[in-house]
Coordinates of N, CA and C and ligand atoms in Angstrom, one line a residue:
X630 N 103.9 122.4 86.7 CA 104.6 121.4 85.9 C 105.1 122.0 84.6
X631 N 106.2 122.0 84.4 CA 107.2 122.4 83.0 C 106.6 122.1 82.0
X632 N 106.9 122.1 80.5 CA 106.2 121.7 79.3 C 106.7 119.7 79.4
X633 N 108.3 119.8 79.5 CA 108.9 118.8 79.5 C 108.3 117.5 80.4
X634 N 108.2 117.7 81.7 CA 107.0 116.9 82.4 C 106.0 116.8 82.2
X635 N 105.5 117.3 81.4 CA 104.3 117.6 80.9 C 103.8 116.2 80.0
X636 N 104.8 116.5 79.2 CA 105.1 115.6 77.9 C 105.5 114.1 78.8
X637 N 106.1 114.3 79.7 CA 106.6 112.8 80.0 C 105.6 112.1 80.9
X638 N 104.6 112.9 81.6 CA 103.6 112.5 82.2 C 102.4 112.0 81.3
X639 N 102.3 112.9 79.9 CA 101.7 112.6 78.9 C 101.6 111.0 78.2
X640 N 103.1 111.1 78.3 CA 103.5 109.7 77.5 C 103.8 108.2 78.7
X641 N 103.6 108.7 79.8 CA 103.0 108.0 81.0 C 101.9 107.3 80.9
X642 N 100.7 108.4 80.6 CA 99.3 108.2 80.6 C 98.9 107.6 79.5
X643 N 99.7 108.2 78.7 CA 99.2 107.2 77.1 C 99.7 106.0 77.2
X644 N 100.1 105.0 78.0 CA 100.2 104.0 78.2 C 99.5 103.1 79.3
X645 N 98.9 104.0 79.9 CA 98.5 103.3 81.3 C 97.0 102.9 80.8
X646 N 96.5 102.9 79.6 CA 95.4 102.2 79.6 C 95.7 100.8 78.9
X647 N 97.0 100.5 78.5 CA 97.0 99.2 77.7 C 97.6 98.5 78.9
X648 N 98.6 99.2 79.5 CA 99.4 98.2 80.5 C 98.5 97.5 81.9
X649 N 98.9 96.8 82.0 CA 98.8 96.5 83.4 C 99.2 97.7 84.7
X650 N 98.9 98.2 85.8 CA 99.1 99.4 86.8 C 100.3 99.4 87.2
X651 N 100.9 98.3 87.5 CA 102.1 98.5 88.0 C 103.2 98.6 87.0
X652 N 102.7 98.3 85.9 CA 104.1 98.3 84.8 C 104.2 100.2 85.0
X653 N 103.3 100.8 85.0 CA 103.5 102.8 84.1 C 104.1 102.8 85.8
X654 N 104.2 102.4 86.5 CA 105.5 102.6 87.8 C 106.8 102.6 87.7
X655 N 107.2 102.0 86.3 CA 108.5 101.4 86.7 C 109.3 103.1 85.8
X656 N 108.2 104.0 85.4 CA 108.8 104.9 85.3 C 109.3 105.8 86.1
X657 N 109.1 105.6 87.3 CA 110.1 106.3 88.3 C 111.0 105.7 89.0
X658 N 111.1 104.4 88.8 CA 112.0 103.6 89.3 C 113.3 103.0 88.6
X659 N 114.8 102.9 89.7 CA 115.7 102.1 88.6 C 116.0 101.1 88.6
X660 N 116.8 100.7 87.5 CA 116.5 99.3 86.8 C 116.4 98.1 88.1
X661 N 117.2 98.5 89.2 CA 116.8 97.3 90.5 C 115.4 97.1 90.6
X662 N 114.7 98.2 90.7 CA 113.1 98.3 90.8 C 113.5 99.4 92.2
X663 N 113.9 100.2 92.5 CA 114.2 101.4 93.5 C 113.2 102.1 93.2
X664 N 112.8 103.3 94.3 CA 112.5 104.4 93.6 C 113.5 105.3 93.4
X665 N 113.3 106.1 92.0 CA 114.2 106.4 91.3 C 113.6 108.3 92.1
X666 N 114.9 108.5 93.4 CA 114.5 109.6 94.2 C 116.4 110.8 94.1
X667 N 117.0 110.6 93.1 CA 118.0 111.5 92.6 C 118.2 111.4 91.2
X668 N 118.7 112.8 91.1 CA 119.1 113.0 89.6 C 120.7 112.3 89.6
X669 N 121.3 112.3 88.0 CA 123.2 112.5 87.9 C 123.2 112.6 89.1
X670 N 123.5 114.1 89.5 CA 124.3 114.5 90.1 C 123.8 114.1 91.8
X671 N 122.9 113.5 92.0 CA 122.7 113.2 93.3 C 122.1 113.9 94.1
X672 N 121.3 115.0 93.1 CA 120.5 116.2 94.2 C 118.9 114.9 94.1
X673 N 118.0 115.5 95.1 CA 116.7 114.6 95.5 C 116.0 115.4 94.3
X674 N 115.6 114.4 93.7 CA 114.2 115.1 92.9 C 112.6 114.9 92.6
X675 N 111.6 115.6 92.3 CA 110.1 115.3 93.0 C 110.0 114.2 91.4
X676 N 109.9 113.1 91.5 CA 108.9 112.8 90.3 C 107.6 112.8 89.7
X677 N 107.5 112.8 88.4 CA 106.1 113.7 88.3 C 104.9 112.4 89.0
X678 N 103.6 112.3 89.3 CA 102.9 111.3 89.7 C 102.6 110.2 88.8
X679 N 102.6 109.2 88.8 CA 102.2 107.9 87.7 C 100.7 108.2 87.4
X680 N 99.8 108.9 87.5 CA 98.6 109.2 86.8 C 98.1 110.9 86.8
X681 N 97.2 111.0 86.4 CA 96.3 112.2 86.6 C 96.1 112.3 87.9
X682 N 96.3 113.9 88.4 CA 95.7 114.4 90.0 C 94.3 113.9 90.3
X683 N 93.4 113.3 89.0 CA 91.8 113.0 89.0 C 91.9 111.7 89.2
X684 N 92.5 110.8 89.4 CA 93.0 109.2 88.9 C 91.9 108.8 90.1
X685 N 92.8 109.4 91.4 CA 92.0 108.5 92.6 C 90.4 108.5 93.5
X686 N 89.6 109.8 92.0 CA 88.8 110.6 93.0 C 87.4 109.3 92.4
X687 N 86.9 108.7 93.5 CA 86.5 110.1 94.7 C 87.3 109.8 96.0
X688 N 87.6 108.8 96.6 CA 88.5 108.2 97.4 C 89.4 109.7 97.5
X689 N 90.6 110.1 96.8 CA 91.3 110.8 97.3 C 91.0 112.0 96.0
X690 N 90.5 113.1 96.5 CA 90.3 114.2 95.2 C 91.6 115.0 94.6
X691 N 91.5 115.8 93.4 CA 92.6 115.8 92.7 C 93.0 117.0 93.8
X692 N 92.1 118.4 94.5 CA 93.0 119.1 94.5 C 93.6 119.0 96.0
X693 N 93.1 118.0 96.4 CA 94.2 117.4 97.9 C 95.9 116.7 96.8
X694 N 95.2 115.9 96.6 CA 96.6 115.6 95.4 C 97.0 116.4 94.7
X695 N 97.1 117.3 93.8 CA 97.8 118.5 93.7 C 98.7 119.5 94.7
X696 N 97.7 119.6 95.6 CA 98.7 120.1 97.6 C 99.6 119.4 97.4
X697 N 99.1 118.0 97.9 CA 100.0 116.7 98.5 C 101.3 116.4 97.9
X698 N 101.2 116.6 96.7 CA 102.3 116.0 95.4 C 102.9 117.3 95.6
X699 N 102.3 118.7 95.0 CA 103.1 119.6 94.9 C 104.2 120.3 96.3
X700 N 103.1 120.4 97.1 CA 103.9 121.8 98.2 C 104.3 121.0 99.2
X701 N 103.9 119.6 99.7 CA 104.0 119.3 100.7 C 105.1 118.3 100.3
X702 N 105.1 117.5 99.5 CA 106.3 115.9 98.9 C 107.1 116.9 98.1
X703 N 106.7 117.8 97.5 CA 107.8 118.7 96.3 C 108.3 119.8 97.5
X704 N 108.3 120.4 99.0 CA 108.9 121.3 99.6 C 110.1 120.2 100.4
X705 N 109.5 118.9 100.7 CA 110.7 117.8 101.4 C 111.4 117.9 100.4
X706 N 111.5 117.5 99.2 CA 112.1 117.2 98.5 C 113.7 118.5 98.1
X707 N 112.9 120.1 98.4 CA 113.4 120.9 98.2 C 114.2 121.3 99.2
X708 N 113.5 121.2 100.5 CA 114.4 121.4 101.7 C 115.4 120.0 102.0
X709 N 115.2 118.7 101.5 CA 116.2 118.3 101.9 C 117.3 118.1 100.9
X710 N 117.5 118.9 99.8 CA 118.4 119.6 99.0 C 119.3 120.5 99.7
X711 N 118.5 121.3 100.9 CA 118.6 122.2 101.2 C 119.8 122.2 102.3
X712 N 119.0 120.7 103.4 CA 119.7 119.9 104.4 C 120.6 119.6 104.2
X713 N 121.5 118.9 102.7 CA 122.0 118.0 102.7 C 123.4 119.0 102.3
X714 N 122.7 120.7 101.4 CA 124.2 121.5 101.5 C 124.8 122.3 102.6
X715 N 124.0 122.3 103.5 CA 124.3 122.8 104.9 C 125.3 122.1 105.6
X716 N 124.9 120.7 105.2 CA 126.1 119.9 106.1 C 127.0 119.8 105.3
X717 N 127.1 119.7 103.9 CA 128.5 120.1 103.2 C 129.2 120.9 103.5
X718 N 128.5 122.1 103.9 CA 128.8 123.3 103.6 C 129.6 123.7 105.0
X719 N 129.3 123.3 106.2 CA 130.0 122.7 107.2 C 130.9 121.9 107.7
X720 N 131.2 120.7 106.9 CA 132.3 120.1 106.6 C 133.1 120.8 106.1
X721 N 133.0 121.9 104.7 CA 133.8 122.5 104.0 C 134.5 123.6 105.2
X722 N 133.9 124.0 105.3 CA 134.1 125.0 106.7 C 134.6 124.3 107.7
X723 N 134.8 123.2 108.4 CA 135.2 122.9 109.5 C 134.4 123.4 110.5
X724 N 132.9 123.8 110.9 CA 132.2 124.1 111.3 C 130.8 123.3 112.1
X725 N 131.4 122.7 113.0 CA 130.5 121.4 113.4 C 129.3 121.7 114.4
X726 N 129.1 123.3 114.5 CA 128.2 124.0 115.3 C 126.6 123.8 115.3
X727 N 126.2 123.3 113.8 CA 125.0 123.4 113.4 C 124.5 122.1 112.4
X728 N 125.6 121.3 112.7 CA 125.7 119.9 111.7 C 124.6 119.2 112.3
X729 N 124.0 119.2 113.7 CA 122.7 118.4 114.7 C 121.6 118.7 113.6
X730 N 121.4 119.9 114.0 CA 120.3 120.6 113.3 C 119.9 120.1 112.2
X731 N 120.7 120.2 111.0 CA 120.8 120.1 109.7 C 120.9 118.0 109.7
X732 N 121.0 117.9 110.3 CA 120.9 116.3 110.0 C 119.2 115.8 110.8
X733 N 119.4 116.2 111.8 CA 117.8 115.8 112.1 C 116.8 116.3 111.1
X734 N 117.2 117.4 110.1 CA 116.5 118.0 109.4 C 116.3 117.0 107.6
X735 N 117.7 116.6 107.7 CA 117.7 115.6 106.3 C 117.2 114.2 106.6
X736 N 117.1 113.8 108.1 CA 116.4 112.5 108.7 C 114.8 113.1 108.3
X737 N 113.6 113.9 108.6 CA 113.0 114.3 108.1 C 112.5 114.7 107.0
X738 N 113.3 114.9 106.5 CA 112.9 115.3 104.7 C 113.2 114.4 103.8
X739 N 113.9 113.8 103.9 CA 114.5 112.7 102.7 C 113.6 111.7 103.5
X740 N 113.1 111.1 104.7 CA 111.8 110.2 105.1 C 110.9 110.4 104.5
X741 N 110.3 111.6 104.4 CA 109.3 112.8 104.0 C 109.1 112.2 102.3
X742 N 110.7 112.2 101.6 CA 110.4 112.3 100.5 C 110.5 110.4 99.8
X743 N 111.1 109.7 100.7 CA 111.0 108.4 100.5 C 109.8 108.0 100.4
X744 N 108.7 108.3 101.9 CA 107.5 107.5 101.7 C 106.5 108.2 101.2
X745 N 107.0 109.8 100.5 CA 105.7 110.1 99.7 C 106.0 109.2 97.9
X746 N 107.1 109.0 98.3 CA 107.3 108.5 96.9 C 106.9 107.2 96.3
X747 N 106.7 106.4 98.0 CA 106.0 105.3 97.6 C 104.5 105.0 97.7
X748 N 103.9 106.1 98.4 CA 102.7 106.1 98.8 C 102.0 106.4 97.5
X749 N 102.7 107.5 96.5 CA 102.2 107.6 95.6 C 101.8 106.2 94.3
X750 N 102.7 105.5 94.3 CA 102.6 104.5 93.7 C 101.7 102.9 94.4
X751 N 101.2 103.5 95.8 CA 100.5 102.5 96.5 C 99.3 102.3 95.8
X752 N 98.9 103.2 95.2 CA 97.0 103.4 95.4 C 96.8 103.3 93.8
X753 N 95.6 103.1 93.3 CA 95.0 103.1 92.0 C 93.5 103.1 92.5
X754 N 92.8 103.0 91.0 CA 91.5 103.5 91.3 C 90.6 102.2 91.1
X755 N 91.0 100.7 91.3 CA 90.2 100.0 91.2 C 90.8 98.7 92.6
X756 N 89.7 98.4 93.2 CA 89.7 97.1 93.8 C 90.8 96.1 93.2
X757 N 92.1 96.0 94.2 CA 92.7 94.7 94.5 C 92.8 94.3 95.1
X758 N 93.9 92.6 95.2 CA 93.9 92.1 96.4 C 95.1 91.5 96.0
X759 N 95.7 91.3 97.5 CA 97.5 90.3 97.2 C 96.9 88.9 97.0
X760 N 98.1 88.5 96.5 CA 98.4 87.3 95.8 C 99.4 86.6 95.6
X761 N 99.9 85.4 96.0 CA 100.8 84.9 95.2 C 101.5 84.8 96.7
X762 N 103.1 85.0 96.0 CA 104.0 85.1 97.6 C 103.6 86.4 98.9
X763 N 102.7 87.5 98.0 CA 102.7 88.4 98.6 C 101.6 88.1 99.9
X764 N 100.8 86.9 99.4 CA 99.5 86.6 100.1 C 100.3 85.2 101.2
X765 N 100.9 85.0 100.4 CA 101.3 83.6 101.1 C 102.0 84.3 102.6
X766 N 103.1 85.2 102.4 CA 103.9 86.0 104.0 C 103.0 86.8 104.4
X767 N 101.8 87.3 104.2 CA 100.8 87.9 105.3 C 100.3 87.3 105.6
X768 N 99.9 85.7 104.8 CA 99.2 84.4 106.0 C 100.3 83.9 107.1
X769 N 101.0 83.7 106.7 CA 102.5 83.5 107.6 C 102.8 84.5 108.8
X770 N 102.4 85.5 108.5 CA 102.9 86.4 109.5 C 101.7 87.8 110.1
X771 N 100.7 87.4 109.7 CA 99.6 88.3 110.4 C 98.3 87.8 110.6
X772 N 98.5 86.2 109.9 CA 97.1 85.1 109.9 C 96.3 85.2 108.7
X773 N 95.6 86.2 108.0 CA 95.4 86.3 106.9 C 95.4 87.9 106.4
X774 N 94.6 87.9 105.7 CA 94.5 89.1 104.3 C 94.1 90.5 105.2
X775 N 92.5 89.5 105.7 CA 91.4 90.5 106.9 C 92.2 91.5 108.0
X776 N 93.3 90.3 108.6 CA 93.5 90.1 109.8 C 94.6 91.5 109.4
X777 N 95.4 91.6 108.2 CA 96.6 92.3 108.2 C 95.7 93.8 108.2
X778 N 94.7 93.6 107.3 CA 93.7 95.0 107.2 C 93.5 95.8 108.3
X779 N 93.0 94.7 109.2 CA 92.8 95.6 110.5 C 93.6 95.9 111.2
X780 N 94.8 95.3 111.2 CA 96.0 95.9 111.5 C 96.7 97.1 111.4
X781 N 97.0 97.0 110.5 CA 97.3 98.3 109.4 C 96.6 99.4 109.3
X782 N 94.9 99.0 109.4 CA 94.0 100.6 109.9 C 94.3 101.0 111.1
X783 N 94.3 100.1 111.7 CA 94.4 100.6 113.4 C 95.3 101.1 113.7
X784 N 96.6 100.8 113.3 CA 97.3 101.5 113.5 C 97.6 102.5 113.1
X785 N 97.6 102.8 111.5 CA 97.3 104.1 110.9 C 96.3 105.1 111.3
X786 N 95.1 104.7 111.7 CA 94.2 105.6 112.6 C 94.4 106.2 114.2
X787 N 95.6 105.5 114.5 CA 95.9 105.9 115.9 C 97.0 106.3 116.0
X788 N 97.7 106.9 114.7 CA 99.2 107.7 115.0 C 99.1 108.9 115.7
X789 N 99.6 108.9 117.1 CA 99.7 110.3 117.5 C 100.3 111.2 116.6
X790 N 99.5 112.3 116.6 CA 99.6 113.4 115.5 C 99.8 112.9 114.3
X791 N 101.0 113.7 113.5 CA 100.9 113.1 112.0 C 102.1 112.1 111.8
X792 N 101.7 111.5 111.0 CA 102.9 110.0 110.7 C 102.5 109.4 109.4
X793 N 102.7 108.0 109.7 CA 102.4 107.2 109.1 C 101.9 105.6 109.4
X794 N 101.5 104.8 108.7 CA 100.9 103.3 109.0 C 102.0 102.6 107.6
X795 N 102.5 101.8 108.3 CA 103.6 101.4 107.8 C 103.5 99.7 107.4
X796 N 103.6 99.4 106.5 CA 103.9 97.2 106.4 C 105.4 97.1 105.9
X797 N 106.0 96.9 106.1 CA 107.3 97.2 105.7 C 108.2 95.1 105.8
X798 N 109.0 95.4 104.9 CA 109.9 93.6 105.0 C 110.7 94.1 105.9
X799 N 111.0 93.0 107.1 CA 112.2 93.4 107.9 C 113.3 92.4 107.3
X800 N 114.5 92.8 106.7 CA 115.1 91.5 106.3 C 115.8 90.7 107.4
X801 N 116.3 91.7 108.6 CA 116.9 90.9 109.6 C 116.1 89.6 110.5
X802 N 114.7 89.5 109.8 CA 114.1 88.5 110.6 C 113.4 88.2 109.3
X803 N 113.3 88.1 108.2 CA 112.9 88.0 106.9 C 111.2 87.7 107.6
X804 N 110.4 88.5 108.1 CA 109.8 89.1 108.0 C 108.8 90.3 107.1
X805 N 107.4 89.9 107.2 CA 106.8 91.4 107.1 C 106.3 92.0 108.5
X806 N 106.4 93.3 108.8 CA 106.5 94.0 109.9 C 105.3 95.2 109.8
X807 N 104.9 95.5 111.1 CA 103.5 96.6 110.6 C 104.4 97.8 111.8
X808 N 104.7 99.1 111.1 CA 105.4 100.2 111.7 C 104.3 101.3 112.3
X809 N 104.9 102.4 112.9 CA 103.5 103.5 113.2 C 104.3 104.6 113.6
X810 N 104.4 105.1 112.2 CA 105.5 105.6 112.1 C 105.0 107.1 112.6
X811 N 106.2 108.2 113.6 CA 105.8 109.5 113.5 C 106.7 110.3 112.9
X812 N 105.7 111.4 112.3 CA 106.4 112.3 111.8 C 106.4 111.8 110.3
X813 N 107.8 111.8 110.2 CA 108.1 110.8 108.6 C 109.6 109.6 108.9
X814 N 110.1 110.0 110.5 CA 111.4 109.0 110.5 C 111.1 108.2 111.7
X815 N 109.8 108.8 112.9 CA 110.4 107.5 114.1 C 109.6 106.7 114.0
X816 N 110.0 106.2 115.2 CA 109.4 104.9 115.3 C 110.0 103.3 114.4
X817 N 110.9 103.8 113.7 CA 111.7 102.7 112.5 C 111.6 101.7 113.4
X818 N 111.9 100.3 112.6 CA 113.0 99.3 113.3 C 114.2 99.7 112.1
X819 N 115.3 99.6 112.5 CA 116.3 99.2 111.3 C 116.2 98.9 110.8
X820 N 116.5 98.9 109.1 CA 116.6 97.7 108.0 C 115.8 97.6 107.2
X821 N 114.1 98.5 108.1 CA 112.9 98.0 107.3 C 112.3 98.2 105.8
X822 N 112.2 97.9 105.0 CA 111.9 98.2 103.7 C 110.9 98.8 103.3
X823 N 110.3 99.7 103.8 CA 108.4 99.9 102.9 C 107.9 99.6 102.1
X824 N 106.7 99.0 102.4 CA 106.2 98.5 101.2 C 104.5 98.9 100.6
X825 N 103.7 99.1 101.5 CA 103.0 99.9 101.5 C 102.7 100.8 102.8
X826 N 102.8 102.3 102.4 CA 102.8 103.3 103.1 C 101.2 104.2 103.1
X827 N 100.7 104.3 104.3 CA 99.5 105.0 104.4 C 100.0 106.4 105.1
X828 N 99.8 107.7 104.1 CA 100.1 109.1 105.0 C 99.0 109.4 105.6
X829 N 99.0 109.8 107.1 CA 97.8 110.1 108.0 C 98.0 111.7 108.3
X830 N 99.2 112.0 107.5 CA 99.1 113.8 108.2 C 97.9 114.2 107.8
X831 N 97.6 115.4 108.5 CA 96.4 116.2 108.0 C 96.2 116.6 106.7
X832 N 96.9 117.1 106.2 CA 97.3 117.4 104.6 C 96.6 117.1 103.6
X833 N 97.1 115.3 104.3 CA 96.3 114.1 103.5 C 95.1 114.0 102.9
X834 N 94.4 114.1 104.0 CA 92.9 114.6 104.1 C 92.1 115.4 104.4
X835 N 92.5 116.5 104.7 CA 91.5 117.6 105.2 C 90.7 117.9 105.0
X836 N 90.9 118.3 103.0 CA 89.7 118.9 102.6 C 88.8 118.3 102.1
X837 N 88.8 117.1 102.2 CA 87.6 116.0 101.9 C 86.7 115.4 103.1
X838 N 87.7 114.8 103.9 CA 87.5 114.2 105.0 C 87.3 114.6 106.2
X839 N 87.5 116.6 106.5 CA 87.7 117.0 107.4 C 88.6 116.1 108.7
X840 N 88.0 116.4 109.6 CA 88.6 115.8 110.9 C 88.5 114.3 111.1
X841 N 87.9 113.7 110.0 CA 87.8 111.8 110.0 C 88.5 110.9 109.2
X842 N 89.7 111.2 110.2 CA 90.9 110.1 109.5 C 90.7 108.8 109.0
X843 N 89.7 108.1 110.5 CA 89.3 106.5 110.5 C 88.5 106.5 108.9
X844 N 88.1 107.9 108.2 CA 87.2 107.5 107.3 C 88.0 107.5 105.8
X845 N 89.2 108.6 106.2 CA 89.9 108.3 105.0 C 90.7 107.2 104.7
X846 N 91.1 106.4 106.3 CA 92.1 105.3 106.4 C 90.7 103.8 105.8
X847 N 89.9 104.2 106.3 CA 89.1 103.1 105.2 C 88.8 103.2 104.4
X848 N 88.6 104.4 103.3 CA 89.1 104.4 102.0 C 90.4 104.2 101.2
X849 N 90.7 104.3 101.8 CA 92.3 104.3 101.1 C 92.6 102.4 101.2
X850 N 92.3 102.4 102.3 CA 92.0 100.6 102.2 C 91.4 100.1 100.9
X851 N 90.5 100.5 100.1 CA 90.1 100.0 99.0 C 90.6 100.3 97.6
X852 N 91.5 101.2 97.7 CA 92.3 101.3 96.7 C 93.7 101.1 96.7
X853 N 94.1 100.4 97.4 CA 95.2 99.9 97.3 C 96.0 99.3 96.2
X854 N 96.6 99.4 96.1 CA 97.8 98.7 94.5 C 98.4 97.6 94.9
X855 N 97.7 96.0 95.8 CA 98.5 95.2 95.7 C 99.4 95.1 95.3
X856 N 99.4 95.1 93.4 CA 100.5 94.4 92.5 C 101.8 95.1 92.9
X857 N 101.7 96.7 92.9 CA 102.7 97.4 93.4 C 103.6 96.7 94.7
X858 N 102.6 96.5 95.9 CA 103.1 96.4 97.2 C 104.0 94.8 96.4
X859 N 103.3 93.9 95.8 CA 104.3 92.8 95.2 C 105.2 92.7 94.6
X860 N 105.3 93.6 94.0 CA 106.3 94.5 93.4 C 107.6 94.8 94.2
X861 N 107.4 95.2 95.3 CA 107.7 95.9 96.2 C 108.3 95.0 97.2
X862 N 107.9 93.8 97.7 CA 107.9 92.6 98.1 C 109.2 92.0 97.3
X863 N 109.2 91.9 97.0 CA 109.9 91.4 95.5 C 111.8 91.6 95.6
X864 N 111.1 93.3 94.9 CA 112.6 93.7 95.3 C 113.1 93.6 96.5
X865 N 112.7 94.0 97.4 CA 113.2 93.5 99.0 C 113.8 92.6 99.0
X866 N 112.8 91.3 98.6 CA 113.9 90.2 99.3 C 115.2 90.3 98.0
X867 N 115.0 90.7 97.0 CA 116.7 90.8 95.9 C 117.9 91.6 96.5
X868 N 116.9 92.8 96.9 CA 118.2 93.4 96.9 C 118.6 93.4 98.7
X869 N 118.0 92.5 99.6 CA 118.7 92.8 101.1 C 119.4 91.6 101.3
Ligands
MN3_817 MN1 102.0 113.7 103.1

C-alpha cells in the first residue's frame, strides 16, 4: 500500500466509527452508487478495502484478506489491464489471430474484479439482517429471510470447483435471482445485477478453514452487510 492510500484508507477508518457501515462504502463508489472500478483514463483499478485487513476476524482472518485483496482481486485487476491492451493492440494491428483468447481472458478478469469488489463491501463484523424493501422482495420471491439463507448456502457450498454463490436483481423479470456462478463469469443469466456475492474459491478460505467450505460459507452468513446488499438493491432498480 503507497503512503497516499495509506492516508486515504486512514481517513476512511477515521470515520467508520461515527458512521453508520454502509455510508464509509460510498467511498469506492460513483455518485450513481456504482462501484467505482476505473480511473480518468479508464484503465481498471484495485480500491483500497473499506476497513482494516483485521475488521472481519475471526470469521475471515486479516492474512487471508491481505492474499485475497492484494494478489488474488489486485492480479485481475492487473491482468485485465493487461487483456483489455491486447485487444487494442490487435485492432491497431489489424490482427484478429488472438482477439478469442484475449477476450475470454477480459470475460474473466474484469468478473474476477467486479465481484471481488463487491464482496468486499458485503461483510462487516457485526450481525445483520434485511429490512425494509429489501426484506419485503426475498419474501416475495424465496418465501422468507431463512428460506433465502439456505438457499444461497447451498448453493455456494456446492459450486463445482471455484466460483461463486450469487443473489443478484434480474431486471428483465424485476426479480431477485440466486446464481452459481463458476469461475468468476459462467453460469450468468443476462442482465443480472449482484448484490451480494459469496467467493468460494479456495483462496478464500484455506488458511483458516482448510478443506471446509460448508464451514466458511456459514460463517460468512453471519456477517453479512444487509444495509450494503440494500444499498445495492436500490441502485438496481434506478439505474436498469
Ligand atoms: Mn477471490
Amino acid at each position: 500500500m503507497n503512503r497516499k492510500m495509506f492516508l486515504q484508507n486512514s481517513l476512511i477508518l477515521g470515520g467508520a466509527s461515527i458512521l453508520p457501515t454502509n455510508s464509509i462504502l460510498a467511498a469506492n463508489t460513483e455518485l450513481n452508487g456504482i462501484d467505482k472500478l476505473t480511473d480518468k483514463e479508464g484503465n481498471f483499478v484495485l480500491q483500497p478495502l473499506p476497513y482494516n485487513e483485521n475488521f472481519l476476524e475471526p470469521s475471515m482472518d486479516a492474512e487471508t484478506i491481505h492474499l485475497h485483496h492484494t494478489f488474488h482481486h489486485g492480479g485481475a485487476v492487473k491482468a485485465a489491464n493487461k487483456d483489455m491492451q491486447m485487444i487494442r493492440k490487435a485492432l491497431d494491428e489489424n490482427n484478429m489471430e488472438t482477439v478469442d483468447y484475449w477476450t475470454k481472458k477480459l470475460a474473466f478478469h474484469f468478473s474476477s474484479h467486479i465481484l471481488h469488489s463487491i464482496f468486499w463491501t458485503n461483510l462487516t463484523n457485526k450481525k445483520t439482517d434485511p429490512q425494509g424493501d429489501l426484506l419485503k422482495e426475498i419474501e416475495a420471491n424465496f418465501g422468507s429471510y431463512d428460506k433465502l439463507k439456505g438457499y444461497i448456502a447451498a448453493t455456494s457450498k456446492n459450486v463445482d470447483g471455484n466460483g461463486w454463490g450469487i443473489l443478484g436483481y434480474q431486471p428483465y423479470s424485476q426479480k431477485l435471482t440466486i446464481l452459481q456462478c463458476e469461475n468468476h463469469e459462467k453460469l450468468t443469466q443476462w442482465g443480472v445485477v449482484p448484490l451480494l456475492v459469496i467467493d468460494v474459491w479456495e483462496h478464500s478460505y484455506y488458511l483458516k478453514y482448510k478443506n471446509k467450505r460448508a464451514d466458511f460459507v456459514d460463517a460468512m452468513m453471519n456477517i453479512i452487510n444487509w444495509d450494503n446488499v440494500a444499498e445495492r438493491l436500490n441502485t438496481a432498480k434506478k439505474i436498469v
